[in-house]
PDB file of C-alpha atoms in Angstrom:
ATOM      1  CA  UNK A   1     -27.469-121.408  50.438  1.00 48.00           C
ATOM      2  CA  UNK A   2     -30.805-119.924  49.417  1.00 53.00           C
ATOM      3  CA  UNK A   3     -31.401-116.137  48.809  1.00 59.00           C
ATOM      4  CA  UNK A   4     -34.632-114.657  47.880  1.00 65.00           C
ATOM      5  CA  UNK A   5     -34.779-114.270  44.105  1.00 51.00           C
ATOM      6  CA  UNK A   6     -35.579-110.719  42.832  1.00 46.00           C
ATOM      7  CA  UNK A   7     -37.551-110.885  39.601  1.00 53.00           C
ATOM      8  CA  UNK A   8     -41.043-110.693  41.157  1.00 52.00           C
ATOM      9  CA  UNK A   9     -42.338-107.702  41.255  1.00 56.00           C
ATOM     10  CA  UNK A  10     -43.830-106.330  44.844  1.00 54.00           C
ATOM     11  CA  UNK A  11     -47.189-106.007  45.634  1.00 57.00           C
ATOM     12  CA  UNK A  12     -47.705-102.115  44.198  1.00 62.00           C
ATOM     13  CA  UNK A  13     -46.551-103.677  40.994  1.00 65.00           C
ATOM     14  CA  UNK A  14     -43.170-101.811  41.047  1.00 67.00           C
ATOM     15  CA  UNK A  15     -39.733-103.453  40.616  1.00 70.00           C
ATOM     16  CA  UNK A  16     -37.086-102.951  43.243  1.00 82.00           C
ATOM     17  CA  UNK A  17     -33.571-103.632  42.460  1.00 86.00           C
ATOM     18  CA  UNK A  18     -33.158-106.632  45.240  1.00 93.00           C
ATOM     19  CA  UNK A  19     -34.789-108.309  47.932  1.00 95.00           C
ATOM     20  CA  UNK A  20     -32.570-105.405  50.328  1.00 96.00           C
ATOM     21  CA  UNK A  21     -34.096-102.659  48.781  1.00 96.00           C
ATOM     22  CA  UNK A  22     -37.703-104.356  48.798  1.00 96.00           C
ATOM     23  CA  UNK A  23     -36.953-104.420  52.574  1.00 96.00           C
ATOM     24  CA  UNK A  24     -36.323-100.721  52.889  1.00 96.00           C
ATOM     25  CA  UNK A  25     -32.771-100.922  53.239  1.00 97.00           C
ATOM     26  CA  UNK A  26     -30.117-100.893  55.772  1.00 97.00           C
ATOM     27  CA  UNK A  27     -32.331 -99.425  58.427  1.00 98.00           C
ATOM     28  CA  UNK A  28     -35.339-101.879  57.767  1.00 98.00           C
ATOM     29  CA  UNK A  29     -32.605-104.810  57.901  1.00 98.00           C
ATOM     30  CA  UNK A  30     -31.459-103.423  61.466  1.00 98.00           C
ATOM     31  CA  UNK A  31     -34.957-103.150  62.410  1.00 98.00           C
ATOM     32  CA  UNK A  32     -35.916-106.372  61.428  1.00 98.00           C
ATOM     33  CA  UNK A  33     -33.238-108.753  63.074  1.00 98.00           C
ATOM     34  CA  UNK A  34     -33.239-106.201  66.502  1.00 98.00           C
ATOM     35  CA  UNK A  35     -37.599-107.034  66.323  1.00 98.00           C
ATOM     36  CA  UNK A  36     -36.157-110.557  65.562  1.00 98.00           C
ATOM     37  CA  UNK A  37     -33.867-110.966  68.679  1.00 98.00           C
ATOM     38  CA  UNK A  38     -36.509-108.708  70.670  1.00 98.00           C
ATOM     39  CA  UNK A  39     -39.140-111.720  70.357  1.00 98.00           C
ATOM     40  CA  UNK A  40     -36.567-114.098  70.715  1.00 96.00           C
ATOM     41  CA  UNK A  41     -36.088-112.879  74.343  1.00 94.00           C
ATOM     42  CA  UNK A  42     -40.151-111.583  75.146  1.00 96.00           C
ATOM     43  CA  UNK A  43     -42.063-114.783  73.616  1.00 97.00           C
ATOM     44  CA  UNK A  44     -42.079-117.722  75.460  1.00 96.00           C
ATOM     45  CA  UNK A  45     -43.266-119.911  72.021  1.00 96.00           C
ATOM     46  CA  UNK A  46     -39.605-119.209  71.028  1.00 97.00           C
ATOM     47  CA  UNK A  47     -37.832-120.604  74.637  1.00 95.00           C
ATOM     48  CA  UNK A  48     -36.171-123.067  73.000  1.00 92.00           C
ATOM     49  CA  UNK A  49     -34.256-120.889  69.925  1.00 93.00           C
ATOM     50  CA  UNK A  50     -33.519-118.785  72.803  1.00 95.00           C
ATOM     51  CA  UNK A  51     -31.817-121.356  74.999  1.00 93.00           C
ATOM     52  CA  UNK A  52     -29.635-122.026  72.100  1.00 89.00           C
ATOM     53  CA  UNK A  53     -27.930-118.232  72.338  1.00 91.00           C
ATOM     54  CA  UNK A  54     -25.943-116.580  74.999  1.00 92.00           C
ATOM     55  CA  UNK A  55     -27.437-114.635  77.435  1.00 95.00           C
ATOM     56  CA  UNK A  56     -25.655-111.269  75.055  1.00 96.00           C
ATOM     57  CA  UNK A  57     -27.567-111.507  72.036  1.00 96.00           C
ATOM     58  CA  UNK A  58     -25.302-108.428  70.850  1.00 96.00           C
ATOM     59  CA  UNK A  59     -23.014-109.833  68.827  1.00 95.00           C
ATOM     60  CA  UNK A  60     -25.924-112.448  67.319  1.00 94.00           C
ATOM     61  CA  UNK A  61     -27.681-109.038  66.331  1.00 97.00           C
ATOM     62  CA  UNK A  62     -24.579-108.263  64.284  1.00 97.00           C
ATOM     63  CA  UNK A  63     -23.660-111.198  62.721  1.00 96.00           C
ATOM     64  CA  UNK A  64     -27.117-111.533  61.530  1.00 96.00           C
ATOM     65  CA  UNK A  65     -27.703-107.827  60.171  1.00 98.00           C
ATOM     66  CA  UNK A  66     -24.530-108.608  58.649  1.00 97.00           C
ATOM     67  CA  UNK A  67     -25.546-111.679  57.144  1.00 96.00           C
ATOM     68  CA  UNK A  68     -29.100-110.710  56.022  1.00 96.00           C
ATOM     69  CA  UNK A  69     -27.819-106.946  54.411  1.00 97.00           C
ATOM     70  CA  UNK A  70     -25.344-109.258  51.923  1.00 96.00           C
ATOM     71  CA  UNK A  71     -27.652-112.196  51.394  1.00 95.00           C
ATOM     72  CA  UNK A  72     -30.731-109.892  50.415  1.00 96.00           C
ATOM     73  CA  UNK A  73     -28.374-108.045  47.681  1.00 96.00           C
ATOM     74  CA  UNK A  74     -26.970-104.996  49.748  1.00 97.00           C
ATOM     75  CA  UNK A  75     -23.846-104.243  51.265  1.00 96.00           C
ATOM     76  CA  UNK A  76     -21.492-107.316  51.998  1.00 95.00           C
ATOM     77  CA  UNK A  77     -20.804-106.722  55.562  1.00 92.00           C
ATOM     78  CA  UNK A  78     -20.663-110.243  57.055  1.00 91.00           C
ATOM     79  CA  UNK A  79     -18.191-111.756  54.341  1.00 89.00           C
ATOM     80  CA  UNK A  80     -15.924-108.278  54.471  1.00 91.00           C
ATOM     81  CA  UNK A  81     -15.485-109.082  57.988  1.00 91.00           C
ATOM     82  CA  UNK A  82     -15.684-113.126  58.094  1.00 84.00           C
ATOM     83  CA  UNK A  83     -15.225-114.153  54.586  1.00 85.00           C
ATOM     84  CA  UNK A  84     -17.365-116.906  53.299  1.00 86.00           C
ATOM     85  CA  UNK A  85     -20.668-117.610  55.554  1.00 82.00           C
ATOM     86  CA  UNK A  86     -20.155-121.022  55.548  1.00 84.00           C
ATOM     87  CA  UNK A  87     -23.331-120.827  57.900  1.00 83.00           C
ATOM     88  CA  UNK A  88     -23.812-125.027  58.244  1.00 81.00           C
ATOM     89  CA  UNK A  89     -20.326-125.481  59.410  1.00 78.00           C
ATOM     90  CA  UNK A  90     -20.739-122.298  61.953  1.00 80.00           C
ATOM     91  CA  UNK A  91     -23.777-123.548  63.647  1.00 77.00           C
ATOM     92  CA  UNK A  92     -22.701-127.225  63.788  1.00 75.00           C
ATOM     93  CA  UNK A  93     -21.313-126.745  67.459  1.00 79.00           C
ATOM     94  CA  UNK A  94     -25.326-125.739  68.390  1.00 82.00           C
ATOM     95  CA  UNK A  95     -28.178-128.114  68.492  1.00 84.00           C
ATOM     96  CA  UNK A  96     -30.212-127.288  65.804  1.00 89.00           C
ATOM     97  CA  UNK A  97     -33.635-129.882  65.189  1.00 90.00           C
ATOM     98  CA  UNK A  98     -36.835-129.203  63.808  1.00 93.00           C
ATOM     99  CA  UNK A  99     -37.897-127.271  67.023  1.00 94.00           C
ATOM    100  CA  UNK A 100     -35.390-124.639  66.541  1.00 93.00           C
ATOM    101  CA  UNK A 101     -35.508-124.497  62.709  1.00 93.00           C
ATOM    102  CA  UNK A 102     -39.817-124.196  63.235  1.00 96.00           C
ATOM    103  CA  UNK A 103     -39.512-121.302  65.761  1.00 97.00           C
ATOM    104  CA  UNK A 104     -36.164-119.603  64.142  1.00 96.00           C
ATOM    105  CA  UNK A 105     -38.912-119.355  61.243  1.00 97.00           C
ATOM    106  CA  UNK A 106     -41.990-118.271  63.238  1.00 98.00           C
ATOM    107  CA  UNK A 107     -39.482-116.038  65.130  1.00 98.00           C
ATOM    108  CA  UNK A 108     -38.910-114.209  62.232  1.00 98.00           C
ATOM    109  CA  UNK A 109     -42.679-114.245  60.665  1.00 98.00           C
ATOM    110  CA  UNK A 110     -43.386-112.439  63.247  1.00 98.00           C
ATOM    111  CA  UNK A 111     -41.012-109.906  63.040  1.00 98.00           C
ATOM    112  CA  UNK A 112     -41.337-109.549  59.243  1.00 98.00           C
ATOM    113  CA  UNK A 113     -45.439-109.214  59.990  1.00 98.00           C
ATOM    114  CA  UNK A 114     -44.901-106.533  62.735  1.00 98.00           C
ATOM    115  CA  UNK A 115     -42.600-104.614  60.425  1.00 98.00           C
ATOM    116  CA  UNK A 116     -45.144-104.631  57.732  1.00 97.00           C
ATOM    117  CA  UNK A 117     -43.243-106.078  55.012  1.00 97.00           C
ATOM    118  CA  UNK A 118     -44.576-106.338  52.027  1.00 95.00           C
ATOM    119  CA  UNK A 119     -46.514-110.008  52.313  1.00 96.00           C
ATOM    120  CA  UNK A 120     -45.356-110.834  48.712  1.00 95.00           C
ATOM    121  CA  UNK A 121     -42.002-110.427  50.299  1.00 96.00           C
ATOM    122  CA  UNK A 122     -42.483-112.408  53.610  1.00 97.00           C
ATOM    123  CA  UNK A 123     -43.731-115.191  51.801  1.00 97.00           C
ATOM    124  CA  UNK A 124     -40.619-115.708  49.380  1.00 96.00           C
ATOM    125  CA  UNK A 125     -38.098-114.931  52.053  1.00 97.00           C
ATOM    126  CA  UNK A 126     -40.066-117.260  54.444  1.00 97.00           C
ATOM    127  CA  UNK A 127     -39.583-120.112  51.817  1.00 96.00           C
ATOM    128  CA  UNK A 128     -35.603-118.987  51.383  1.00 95.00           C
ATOM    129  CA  UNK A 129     -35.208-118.810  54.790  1.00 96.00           C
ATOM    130  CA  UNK A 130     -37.012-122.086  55.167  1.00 96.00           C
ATOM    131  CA  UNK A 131     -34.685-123.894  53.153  1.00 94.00           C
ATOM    132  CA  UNK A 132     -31.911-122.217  54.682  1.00 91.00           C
ATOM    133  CA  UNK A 133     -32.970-123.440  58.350  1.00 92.00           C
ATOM    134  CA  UNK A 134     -33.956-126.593  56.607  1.00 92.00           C
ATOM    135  CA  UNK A 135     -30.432-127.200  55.853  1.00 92.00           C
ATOM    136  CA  UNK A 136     -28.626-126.145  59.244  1.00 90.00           C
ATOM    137  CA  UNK A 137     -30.319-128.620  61.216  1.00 91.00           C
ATOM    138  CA  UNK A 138     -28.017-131.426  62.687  1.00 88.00           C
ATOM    139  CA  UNK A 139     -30.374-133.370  64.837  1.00 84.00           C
ATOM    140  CA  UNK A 140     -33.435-135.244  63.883  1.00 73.00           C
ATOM    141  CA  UNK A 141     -36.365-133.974  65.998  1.00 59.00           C
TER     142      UNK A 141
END
């Protein structure tokens, strides 16, 4: 599994200790996967990632602020609860092709842009994240 890599510097030339404190920490996690799941459910471009979740995306916005606070170097919540990730062999029982991967990525652009992130930061996580997606799929188209 991919995680953004934390040796280039951001945009203002400063350092920050991970990719989770380049965010802004555990609040700008939060508010990036609720923005995330918010778009899922307003943009239609995204129909098809959101036919692939219940109609509660409550417990999706967990698992993933879980997920993302551990994988971008802060707290380990997911794996304290769950243990490993092992996030291929979770999402095998879902359909995922390149449809879902493409707007599961633009999904999150979006959100990322909104929030303001710094772009030197949306465009490595976008290619971690892409390789990450990359990987889950289990369907050819």
């Amino acid at each position: 599994m991919t995680s953004p890599d934390d040796d280039t510097p951001a945009a203002d030339g400063s350092q920050p200790a991970t990719a989770y404190d380049w965010v802004g920490g555990d609040a700008a996690v939060r508010a990036l996967v609720d923005r995330f799941y918010d778009l899922m459910d307003l943009e239609p471009g995204y129909a098809a990632l959101r036919a692939a979740h219940p109609p509660d995306l409550s417990s999706a916005r967990d698992k993933l602020y879980w997920f993302l606070s551990g994988w971008l170097g802060g707290p380990s919540h997911y794996i304290e609860r769950f243990g490993h990730p092992r996030l291929r062999a979770r999402h095998m029982p879902f359909s995922i092709g390149i449809l879902e991967r493409d707007q599961w990525l633009a999904c999150m652009a979006q959100a990322m842009q909104e929030l303001a992130l710094d772009p030197v930061l949306q465009e490595r996580l976008q290619k971690a994240f892409f390789q990450t997606a990359d990987w889950m799929r289990n369907k050819g188209v």
